[in-house]
mmCIF file of C-alpha atoms in Angstrom:
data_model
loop_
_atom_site.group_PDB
_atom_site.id
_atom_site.type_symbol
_atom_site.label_atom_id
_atom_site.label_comp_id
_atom_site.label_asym_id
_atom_site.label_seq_id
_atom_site.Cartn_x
_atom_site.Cartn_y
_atom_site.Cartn_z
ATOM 1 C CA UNK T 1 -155.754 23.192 -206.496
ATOM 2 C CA UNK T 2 -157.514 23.897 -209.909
ATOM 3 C CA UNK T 3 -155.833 24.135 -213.236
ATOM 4 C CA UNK T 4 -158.051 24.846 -216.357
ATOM 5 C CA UNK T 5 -159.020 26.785 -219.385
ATOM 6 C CA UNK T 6 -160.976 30.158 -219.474
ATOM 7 C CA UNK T 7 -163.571 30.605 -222.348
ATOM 8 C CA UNK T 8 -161.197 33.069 -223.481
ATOM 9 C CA UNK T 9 -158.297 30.323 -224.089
ATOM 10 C CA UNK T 10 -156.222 31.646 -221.436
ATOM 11 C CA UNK T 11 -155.069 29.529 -218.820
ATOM 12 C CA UNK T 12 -155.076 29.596 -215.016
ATOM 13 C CA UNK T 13 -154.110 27.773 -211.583
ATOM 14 C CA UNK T 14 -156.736 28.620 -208.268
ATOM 15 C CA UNK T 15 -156.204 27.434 -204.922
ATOM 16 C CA UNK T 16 -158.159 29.134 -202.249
ATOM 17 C CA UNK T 17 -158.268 32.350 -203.630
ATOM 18 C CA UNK T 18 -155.091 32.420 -204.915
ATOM 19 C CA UNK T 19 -154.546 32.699 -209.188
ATOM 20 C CA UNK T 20 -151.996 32.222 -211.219
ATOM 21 C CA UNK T 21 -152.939 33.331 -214.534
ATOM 22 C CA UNK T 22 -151.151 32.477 -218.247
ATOM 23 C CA UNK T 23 -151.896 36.326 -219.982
ATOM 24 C CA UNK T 24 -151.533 34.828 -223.425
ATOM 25 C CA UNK T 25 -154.093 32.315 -225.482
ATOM 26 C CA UNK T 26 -152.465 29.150 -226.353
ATOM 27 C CA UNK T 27 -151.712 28.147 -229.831
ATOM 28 C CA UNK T 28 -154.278 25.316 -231.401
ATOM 29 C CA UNK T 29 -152.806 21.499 -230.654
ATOM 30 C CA UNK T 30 -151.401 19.502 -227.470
ATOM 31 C CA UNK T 31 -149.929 21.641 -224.617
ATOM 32 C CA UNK T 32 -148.605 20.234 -221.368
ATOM 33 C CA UNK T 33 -149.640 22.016 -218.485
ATOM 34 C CA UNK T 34 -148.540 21.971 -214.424
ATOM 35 C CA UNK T 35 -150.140 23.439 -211.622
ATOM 36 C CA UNK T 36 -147.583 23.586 -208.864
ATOM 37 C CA UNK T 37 -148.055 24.306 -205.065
ATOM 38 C CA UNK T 38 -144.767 25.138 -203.920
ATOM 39 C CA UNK T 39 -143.791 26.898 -200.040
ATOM 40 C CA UNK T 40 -146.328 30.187 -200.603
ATOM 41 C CA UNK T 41 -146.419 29.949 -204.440
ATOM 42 C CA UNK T 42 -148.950 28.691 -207.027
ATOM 43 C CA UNK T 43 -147.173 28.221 -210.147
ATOM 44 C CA UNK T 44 -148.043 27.620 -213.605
ATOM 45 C CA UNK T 45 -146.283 25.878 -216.333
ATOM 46 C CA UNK T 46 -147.174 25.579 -220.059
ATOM 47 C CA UNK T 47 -144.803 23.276 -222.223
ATOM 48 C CA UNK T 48 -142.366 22.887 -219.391
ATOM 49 C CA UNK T 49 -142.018 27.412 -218.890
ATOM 50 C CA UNK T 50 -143.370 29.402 -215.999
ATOM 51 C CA UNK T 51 -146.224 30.760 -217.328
ATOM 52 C CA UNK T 52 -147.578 32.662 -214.190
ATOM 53 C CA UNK T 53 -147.211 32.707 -210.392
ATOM 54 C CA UNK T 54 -148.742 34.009 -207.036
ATOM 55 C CA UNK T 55 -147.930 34.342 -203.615
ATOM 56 C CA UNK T 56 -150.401 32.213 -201.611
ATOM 57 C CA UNK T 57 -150.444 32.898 -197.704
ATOM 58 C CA UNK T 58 -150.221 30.087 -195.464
ATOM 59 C CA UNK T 59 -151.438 26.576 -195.638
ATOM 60 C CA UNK T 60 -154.463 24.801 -197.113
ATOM 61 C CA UNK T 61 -156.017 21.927 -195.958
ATOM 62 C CA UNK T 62 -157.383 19.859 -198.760
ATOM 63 C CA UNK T 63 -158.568 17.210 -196.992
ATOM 64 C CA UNK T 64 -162.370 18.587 -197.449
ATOM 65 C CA UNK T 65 -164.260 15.082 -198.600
ATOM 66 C CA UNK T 66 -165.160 16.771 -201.437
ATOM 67 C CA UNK T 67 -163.840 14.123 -204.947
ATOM 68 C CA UNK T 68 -161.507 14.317 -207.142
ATOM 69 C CA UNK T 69 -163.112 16.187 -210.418
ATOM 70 C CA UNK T 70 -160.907 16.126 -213.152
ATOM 71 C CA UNK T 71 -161.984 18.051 -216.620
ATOM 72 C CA UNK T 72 -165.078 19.931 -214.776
ATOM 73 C CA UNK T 73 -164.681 23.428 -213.122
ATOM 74 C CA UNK T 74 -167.027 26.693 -212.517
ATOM 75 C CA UNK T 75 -166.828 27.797 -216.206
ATOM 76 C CA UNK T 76 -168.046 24.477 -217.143
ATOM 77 C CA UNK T 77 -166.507 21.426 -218.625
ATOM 78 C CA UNK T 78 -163.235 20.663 -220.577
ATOM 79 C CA UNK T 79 -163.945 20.263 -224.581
ATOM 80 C CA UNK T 80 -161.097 18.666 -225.402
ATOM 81 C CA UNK T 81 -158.480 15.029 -224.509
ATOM 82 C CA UNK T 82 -156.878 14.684 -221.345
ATOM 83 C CA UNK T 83 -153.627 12.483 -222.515
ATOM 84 C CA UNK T 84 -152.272 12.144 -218.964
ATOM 85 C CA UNK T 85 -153.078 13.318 -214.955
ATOM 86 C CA UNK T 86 -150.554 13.083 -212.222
ATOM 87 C CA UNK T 87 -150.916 13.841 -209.081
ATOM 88 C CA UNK T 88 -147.681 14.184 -206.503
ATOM 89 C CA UNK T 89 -147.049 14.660 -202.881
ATOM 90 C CA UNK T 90 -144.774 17.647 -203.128
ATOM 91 C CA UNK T 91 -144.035 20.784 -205.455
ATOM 92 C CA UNK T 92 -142.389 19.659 -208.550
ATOM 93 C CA UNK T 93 -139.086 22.149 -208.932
ATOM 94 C CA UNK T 94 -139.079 24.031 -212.645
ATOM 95 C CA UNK T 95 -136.652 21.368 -213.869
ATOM 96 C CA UNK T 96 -138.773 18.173 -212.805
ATOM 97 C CA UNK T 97 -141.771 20.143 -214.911
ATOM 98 C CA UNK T 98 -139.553 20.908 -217.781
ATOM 99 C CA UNK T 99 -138.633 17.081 -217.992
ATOM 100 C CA UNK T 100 -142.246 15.721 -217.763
ATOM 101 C CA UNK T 101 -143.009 18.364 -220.586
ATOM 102 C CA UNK T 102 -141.105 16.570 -223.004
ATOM 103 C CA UNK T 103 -142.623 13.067 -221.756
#
């Protein structure tokens, strides 16, 4: 599961070919964003809203021994602060993602 920034500002969630795309550029300052893997969607969640989502067939086994990279994708790396990561075992429901927003 990838979450990140396209030169362009917009914002987008890939997970084995599946995106889930933000169409709009995100004001300047601090935004809270989610990536969420839940059943057969990919969702994405700026400041707590949906922001985009995709249908995503099937399972995915992530378990590929490639690590953890965090701030670095294929458009290059993040130019910006990371406040806070968190990782979970399950697919956070709107609600739980509208709560940690305001965190």
């Amino acid at each position: 599961l990838f979450c990140g920034t396209l030169p362009s500002g917009r914002v987008h969630a890939l997970e084995a070919g599946a995106c889930a795309t933000c169409d709009s550029q995100l004001a300047p300052g601090w935004h809270h964003l989610a990536a969420v893997r839940r059943k057969e969607r990919l969702e994405i969640y700026v400041d707590g809203r949906l922001a985009g989502e995709s249908g995503i067939a099937g399972d995915f086994d992530i378990d590929n021994g490639c690590p953890l990279t965090i701030g670095r994708g294929a458009q290059g790396s993040f130019n910006g602060r990371i406040r806070d990561v968190r990782l979970y075992a399950r697919g956070l429901s709107a609600a739980e993602v509208e709560r940690l927003s305001g965190e």
